[in-house]
Short mmCIF file of N, CA, C and O in Angstrom, two decimals:
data_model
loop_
_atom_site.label_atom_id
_atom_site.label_comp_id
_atom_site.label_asym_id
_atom_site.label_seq_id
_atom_site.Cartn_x
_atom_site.Cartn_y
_atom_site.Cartn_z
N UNK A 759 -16.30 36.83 0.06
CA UNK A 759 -16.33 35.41 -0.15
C UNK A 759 -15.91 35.12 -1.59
O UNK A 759 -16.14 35.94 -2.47
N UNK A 760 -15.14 33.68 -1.88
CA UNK A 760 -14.30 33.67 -3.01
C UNK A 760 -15.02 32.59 -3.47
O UNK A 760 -15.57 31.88 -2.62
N UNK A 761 -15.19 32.18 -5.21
CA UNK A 761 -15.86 31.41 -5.57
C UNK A 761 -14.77 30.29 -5.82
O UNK A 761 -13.63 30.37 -6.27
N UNK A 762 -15.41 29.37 -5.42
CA UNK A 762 -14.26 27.80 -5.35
C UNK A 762 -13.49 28.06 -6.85
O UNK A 762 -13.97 28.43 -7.92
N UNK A 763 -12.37 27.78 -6.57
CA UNK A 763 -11.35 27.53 -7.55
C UNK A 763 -11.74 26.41 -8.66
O UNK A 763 -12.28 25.40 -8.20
N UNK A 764 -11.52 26.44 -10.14
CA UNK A 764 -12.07 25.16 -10.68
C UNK A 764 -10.62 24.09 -10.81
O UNK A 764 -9.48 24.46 -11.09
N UNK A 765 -11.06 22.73 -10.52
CA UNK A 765 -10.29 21.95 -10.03
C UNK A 765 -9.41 21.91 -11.79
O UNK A 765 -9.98 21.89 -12.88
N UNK A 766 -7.92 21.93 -11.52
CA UNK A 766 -7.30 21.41 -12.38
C UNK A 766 -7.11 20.29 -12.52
O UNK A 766 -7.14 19.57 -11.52
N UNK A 767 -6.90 19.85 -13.50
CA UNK A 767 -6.55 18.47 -14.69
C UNK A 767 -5.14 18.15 -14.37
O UNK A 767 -4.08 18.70 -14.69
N UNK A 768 -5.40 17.13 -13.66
CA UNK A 768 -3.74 16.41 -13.30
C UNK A 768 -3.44 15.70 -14.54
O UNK A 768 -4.13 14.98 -15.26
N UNK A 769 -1.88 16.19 -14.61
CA UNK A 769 -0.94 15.51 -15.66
C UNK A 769 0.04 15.06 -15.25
O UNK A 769 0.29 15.21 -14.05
N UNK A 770 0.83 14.42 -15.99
CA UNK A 770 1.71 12.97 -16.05
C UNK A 770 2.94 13.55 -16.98
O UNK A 770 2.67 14.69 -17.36
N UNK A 771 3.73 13.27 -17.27
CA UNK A 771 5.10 12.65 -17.57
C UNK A 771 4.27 11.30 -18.68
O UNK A 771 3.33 10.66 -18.19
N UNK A 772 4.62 11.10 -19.73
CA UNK A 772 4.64 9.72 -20.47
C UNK A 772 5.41 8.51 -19.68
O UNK A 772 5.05 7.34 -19.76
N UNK A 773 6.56 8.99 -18.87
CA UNK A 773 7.36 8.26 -18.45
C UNK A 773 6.37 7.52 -17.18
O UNK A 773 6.27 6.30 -17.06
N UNK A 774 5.91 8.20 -16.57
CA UNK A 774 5.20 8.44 -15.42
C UNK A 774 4.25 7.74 -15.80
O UNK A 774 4.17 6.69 -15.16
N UNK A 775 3.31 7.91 -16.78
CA UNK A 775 2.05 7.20 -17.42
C UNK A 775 2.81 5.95 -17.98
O UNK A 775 2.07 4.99 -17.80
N UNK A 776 3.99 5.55 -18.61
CA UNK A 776 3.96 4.14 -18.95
C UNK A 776 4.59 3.28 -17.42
O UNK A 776 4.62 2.06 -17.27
N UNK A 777 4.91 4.03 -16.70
CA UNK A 777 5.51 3.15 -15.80
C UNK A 777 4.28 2.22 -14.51
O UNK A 777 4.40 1.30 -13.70
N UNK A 778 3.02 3.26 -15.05
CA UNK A 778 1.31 3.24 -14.27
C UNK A 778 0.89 1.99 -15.19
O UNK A 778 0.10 1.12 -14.82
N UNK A 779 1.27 2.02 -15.95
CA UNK A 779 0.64 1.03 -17.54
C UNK A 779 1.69 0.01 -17.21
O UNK A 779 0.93 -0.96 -17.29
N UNK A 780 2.65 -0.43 -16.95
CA UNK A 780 3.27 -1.42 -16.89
C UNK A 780 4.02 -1.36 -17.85
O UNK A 780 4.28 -2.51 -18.18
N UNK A 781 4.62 -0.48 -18.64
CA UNK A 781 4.52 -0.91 -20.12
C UNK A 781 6.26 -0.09 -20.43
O UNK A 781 6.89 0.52 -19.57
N UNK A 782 6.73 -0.31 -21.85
CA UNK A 782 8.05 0.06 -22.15
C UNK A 782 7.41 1.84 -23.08
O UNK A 782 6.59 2.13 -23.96
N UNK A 783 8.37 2.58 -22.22
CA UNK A 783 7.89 4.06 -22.86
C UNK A 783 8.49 3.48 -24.92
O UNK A 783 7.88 3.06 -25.91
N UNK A 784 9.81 3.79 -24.62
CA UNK A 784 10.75 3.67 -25.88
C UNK A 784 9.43 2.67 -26.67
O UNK A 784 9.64 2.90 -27.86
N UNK A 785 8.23 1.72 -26.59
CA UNK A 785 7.52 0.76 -27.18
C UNK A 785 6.61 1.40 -27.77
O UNK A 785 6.35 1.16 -28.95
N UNK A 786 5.91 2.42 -27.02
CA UNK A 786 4.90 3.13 -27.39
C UNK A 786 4.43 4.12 -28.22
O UNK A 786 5.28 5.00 -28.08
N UNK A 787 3.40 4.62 -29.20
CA UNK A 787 3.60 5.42 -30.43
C UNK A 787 3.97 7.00 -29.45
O UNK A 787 3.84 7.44 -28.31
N UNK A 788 4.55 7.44 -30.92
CA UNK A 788 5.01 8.90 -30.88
C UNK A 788 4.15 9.98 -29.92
O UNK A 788 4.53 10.60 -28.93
N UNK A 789 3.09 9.95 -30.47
CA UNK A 789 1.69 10.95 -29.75
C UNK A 789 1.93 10.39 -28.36
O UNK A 789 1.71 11.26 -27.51
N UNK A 790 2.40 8.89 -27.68
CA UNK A 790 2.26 9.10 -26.20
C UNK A 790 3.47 9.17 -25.72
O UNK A 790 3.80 9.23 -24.54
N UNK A 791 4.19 9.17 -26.73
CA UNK A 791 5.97 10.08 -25.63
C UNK A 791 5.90 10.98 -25.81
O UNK A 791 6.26 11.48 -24.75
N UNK A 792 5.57 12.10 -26.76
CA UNK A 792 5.56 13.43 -27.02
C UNK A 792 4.71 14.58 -26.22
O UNK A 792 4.97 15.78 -26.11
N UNK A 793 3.48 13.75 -25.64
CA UNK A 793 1.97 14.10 -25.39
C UNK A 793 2.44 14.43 -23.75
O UNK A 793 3.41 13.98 -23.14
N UNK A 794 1.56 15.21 -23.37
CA UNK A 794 1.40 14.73 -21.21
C UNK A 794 0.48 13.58 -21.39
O UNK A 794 0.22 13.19 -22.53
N UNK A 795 -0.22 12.80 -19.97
CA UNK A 795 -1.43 12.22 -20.07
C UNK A 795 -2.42 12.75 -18.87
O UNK A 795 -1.90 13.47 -18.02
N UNK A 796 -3.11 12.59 -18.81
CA UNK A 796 -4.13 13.14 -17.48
C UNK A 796 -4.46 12.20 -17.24
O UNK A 796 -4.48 11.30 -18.07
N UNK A 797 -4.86 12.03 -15.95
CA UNK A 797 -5.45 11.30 -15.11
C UNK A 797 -6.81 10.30 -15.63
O UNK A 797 -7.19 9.15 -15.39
N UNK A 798 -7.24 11.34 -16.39
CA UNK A 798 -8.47 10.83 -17.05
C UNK A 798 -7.73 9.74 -18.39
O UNK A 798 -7.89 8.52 -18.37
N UNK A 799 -7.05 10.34 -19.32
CA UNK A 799 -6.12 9.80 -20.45
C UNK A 799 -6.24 8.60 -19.76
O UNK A 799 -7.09 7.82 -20.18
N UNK A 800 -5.26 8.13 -18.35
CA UNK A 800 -4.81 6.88 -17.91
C UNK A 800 -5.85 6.27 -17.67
O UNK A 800 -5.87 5.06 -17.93
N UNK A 801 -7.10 6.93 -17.07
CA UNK A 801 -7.93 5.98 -16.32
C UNK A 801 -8.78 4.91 -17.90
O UNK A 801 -9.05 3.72 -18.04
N UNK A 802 -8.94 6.14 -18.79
CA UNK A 802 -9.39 5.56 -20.11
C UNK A 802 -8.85 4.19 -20.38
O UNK A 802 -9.41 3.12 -20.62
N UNK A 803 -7.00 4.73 -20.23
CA UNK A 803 -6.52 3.59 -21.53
C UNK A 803 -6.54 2.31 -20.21
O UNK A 803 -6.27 1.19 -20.65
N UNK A 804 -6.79 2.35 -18.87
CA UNK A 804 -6.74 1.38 -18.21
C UNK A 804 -7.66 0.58 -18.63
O UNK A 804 -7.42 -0.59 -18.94
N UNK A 805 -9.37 1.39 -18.72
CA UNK A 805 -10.55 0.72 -18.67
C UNK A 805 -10.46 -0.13 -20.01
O UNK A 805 -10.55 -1.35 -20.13
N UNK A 806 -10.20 1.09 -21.23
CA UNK A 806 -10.78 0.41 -22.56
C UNK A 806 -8.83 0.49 -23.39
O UNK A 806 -8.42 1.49 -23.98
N UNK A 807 -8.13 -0.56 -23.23
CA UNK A 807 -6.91 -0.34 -23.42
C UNK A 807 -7.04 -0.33 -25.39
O UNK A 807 -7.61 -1.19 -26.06
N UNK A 808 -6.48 0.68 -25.82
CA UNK A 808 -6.09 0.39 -27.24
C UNK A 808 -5.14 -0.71 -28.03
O UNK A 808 -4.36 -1.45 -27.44
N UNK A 809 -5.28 -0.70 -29.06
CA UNK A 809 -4.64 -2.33 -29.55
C UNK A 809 -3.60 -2.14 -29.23
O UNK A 809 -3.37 -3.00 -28.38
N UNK A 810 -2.36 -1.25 -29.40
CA UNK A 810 -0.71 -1.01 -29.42
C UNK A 810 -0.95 -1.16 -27.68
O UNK A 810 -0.64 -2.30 -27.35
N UNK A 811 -1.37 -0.42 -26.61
CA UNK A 811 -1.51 -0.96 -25.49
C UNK A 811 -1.54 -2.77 -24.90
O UNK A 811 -0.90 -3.43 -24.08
N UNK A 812 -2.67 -3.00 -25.88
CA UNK A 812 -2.66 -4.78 -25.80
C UNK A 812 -1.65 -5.27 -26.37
O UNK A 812 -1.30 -6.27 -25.75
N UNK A 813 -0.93 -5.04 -27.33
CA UNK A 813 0.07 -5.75 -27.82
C UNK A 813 0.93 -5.81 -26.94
O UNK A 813 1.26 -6.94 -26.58
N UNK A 814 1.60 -4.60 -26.28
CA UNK A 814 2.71 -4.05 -25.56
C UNK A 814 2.70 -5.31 -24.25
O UNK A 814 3.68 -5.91 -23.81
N UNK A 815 1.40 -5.42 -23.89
CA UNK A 815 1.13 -6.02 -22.79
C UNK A 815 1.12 -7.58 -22.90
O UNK A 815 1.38 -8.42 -22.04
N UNK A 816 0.84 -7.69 -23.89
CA UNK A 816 0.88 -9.35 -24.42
C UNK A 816 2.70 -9.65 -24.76
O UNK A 816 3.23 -10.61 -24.21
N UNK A 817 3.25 -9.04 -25.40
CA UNK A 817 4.04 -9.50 -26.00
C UNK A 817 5.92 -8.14 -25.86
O UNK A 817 7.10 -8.19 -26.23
N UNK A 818 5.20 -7.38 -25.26
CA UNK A 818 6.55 -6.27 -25.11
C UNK A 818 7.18 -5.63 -26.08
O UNK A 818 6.53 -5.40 -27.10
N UNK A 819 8.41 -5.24 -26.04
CA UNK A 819 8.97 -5.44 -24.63
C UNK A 819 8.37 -4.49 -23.40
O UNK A 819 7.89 -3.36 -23.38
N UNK A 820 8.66 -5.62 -22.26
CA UNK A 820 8.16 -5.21 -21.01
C UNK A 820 9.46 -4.21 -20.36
O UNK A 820 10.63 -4.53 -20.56
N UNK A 821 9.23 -3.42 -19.84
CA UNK A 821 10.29 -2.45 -18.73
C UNK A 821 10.91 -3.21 -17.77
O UNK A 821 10.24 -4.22 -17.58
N UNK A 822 12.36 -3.16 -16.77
CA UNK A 822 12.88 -4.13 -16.70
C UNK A 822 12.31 -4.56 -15.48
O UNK A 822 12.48 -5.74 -15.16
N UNK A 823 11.33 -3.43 -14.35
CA UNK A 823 10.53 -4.29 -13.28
C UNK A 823 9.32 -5.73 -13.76
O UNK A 823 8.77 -6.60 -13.09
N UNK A 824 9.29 -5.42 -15.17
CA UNK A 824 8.11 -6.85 -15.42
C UNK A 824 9.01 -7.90 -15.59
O UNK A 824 8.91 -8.98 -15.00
N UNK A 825 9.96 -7.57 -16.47
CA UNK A 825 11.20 -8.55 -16.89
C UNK A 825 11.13 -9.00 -15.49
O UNK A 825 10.43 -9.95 -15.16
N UNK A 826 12.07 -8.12 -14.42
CA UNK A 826 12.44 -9.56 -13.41
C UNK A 826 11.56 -10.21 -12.92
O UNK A 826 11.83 -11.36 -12.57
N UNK A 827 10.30 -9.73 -12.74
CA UNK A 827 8.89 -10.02 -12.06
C UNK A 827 8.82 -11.31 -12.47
O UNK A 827 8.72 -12.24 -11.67
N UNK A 828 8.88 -11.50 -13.95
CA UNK A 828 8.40 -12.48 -14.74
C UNK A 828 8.95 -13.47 -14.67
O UNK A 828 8.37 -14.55 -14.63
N UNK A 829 10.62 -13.27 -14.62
CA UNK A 829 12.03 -14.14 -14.44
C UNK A 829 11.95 -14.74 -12.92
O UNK A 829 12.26 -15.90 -12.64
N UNK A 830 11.57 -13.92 -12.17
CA UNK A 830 11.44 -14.40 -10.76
C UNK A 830 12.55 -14.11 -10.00
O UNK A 830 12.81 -14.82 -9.03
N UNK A 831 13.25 -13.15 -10.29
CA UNK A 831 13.89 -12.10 -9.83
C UNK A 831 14.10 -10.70 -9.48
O UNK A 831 13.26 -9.88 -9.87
N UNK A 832 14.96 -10.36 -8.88
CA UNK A 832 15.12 -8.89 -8.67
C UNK A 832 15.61 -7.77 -9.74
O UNK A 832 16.13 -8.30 -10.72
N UNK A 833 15.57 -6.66 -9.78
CA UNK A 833 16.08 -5.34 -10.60
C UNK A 833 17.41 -5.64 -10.95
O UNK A 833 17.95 -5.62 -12.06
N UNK A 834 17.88 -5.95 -9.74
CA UNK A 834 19.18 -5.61 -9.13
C UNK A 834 19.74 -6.87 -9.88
O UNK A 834 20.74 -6.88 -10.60
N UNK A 835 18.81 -8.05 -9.56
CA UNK A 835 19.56 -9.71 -10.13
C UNK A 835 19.22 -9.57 -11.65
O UNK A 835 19.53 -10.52 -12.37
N UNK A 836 18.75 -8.69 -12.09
CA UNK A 836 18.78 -8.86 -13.71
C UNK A 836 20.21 -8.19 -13.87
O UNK A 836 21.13 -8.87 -14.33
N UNK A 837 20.42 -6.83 -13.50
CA UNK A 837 21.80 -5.82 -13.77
C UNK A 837 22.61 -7.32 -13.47
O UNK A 837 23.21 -7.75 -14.46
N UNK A 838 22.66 -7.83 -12.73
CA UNK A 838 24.11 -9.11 -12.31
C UNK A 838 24.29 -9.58 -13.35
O UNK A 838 25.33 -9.83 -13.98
N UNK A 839 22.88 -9.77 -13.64
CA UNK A 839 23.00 -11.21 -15.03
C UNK A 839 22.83 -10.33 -16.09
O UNK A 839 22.11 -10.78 -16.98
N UNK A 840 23.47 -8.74 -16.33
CA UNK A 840 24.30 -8.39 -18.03
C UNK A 840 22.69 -8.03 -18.58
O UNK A 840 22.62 -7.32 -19.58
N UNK A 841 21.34 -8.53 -17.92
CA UNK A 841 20.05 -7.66 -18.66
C UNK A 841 19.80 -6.05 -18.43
O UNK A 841 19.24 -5.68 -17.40
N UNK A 842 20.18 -5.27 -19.25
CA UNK A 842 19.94 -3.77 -18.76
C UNK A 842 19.25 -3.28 -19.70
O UNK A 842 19.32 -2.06 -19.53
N UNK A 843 18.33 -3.57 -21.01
CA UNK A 843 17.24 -3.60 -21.97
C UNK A 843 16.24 -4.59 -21.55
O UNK A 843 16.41 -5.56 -20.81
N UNK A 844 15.04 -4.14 -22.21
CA UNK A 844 13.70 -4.08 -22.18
C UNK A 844 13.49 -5.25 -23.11
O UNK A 844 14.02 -5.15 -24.21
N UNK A 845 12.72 -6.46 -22.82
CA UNK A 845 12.94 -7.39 -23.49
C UNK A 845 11.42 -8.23 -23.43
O UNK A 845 10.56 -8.06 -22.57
N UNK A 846 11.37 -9.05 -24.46
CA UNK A 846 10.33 -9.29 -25.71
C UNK A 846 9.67 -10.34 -24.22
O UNK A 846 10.06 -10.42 -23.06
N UNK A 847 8.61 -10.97 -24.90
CA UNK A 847 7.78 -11.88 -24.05
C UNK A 847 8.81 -13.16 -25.30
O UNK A 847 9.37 -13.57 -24.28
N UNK A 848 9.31 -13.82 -26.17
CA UNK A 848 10.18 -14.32 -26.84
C UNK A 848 11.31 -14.36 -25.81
O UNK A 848 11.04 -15.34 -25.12
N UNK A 849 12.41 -13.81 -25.36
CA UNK A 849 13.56 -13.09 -25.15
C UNK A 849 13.29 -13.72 -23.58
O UNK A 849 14.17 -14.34 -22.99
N UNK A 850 11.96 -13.48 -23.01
CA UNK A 850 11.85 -13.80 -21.27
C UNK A 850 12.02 -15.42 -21.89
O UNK A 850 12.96 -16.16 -21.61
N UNK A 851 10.89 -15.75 -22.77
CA UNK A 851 10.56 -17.16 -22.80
C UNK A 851 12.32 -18.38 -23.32
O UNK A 851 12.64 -19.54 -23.06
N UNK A 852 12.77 -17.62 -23.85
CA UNK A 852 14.11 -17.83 -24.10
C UNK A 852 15.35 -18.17 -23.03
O UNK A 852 16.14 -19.10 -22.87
N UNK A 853 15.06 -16.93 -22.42
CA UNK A 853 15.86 -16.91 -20.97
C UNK A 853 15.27 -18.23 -19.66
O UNK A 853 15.80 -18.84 -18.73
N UNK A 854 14.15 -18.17 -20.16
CA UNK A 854 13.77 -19.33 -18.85
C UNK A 854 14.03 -20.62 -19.46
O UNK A 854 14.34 -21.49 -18.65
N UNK A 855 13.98 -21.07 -21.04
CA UNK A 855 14.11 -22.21 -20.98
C UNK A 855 16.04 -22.60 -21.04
O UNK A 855 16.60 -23.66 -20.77
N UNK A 856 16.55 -21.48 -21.44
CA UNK A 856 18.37 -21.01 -21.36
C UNK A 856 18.66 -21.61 -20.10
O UNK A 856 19.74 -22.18 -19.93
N UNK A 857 17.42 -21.47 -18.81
CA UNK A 857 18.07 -21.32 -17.34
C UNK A 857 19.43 -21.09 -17.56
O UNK A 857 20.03 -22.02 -18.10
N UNK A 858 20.24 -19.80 -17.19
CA UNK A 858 21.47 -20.06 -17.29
C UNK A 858 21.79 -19.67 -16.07
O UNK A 858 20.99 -18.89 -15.57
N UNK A 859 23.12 -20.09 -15.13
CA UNK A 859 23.60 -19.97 -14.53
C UNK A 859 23.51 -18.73 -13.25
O UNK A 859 23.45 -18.83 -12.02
N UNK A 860 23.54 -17.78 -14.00
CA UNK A 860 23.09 -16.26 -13.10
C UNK A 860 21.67 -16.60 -12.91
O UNK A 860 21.33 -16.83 -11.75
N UNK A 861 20.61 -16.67 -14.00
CA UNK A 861 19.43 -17.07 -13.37
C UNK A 861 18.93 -17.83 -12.71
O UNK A 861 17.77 -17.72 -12.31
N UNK A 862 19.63 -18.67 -12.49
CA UNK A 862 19.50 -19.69 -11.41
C UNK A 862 19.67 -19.34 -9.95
O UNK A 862 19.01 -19.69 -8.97
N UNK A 863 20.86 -18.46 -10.07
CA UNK A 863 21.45 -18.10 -8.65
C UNK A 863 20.27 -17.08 -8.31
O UNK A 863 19.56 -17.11 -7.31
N UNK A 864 20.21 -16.36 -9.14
CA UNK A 864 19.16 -15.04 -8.94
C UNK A 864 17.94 -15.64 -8.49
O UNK A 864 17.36 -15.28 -7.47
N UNK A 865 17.58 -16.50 -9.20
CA UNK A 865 16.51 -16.93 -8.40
C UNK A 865 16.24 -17.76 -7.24
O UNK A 865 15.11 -18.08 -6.88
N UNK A 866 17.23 -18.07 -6.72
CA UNK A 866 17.82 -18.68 -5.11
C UNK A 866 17.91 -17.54 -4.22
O UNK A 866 17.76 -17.87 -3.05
N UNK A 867 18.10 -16.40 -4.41
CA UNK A 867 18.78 -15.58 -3.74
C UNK A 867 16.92 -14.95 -3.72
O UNK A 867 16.41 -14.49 -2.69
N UNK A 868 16.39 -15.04 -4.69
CA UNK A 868 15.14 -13.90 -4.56
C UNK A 868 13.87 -14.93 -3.52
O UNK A 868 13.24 -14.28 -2.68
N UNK A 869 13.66 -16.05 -3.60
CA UNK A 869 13.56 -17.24 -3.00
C UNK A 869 14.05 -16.84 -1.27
O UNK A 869 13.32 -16.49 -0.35
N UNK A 870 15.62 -17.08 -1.29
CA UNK A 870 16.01 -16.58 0.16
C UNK A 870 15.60 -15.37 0.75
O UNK A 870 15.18 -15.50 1.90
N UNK A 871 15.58 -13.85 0.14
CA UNK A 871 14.98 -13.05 0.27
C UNK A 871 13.90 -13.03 1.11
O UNK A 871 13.73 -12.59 2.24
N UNK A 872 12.77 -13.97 -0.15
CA UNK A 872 11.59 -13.89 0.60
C UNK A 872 11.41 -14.68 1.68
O UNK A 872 10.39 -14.31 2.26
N UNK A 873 11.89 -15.51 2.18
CA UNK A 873 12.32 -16.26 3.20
C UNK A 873 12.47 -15.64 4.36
O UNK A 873 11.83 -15.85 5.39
N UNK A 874 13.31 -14.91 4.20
CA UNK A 874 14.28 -14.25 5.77
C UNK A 874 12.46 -12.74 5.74
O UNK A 874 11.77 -12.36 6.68
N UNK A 875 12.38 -12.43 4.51
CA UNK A 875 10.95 -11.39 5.18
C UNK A 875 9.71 -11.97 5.95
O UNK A 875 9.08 -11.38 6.82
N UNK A 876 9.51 -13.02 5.55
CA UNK A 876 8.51 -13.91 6.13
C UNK A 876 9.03 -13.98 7.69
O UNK A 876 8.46 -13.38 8.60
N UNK A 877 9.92 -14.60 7.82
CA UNK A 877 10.90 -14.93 8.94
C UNK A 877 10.59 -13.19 9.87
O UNK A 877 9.99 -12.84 10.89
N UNK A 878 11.02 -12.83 9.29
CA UNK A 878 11.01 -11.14 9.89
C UNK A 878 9.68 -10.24 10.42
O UNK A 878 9.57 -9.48 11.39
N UNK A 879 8.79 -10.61 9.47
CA UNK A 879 6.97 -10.11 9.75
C UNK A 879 7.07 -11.29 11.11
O UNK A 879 7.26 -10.73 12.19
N UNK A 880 6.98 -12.52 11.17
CA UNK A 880 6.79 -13.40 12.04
C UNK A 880 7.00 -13.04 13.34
O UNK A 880 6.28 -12.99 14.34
N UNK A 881 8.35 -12.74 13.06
CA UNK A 881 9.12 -12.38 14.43
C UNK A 881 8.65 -11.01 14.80
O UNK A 881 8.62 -10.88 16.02
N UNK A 882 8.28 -9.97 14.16
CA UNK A 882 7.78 -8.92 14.14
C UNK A 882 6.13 -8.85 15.44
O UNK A 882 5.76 -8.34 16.49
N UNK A 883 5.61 -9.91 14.17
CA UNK A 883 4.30 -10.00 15.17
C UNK A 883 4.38 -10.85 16.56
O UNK A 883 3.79 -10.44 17.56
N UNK A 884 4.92 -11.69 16.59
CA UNK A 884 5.60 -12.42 17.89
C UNK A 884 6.04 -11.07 18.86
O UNK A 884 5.41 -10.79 19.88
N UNK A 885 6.74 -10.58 18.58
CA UNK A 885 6.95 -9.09 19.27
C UNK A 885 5.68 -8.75 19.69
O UNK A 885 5.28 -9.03 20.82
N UNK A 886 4.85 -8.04 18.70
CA UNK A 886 3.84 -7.25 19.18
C UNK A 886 2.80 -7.77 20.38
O UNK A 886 2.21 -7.16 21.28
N UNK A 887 2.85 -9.44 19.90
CA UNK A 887 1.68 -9.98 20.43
C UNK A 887 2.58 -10.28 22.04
O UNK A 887 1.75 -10.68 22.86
N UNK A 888 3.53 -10.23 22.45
CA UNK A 888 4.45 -10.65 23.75
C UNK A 888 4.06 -9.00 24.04
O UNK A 888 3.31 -9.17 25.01
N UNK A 889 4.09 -7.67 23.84
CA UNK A 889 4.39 -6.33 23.99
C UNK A 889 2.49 -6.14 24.52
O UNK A 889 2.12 -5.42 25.45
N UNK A 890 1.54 -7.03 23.60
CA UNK A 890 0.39 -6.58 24.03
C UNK A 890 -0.30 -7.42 25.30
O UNK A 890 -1.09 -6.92 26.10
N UNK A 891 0.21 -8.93 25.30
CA UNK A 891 0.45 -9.61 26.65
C UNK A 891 0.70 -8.86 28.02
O UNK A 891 0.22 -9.04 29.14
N UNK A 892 1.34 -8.25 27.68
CA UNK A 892 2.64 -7.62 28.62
C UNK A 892 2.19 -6.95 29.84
O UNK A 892 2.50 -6.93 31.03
N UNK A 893 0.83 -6.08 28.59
CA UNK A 893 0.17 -4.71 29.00
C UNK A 893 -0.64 -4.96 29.42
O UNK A 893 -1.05 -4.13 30.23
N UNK A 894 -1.37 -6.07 29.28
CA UNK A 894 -2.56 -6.34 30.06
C UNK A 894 -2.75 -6.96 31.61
O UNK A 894 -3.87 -7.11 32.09
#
């Protein structure tokens, strides 16, 4: 009989840990691009976040999934509209009052998007519920 193995310490990628954090790696001090993080590391800086953490989060730059999040667009509709950097909570606030042209469309199109998915779950469950009719 073998004595239980002792559980290893899961680690991370920085990349991996800022992308869990929401946050811009290139933003963050030296010690956490250089460093691994563990599981524990993340769960810490979730609970009790450090100031450069709060800043990052208040004010950025954000990575470009918060950017479009924020813009009200897609990944994909930022690359259209020429954004391919990591940009300030300034820079978002800039861009929305800019509304310019691509962002406008981008955000019609992310709008339609969600539209036709709604449309799609609907019809989806309409299916199921005609399929469970069916059977009975």
């Amino acid at each position: 009989m073998t004595s239980p193995k002792p559980k290893k310490t899961q680690t991370m990628k920085p990349a991996t840990a800022a992308k869990k954090l929401g946050i811009y790696l290139g933003a963050t001090p030296a010690e956490f691009q250089e460093g691994v993080v563990s599981r524990e590391d993340l769960n810490a800086l979730q609970a009790e976040p450090p100031a450069w953490l709060v800043e990052l989060r208040l004010n950025g730059p954000y990575p470009r999934p918060v950017v479009a999040a924020k813009l009200g667009v897609s990944i994909s509709g930022l690359a259209r509209g020429g954004i391919t950097e990591a940009l300030t909570k300034d820079q978002i606030e800039a861009l929305k009052s800019d509304n310019p042209m691509w962002l406008q469309h981008e955000r019609a199109n992310q709008v339609d998007v969600r539209k036709e998915a709604l449309r799609i779950k609907e019809l989806h469950r309409k299916q199921e519920e005609a399929a469970l009719r069916a059977q009975a």
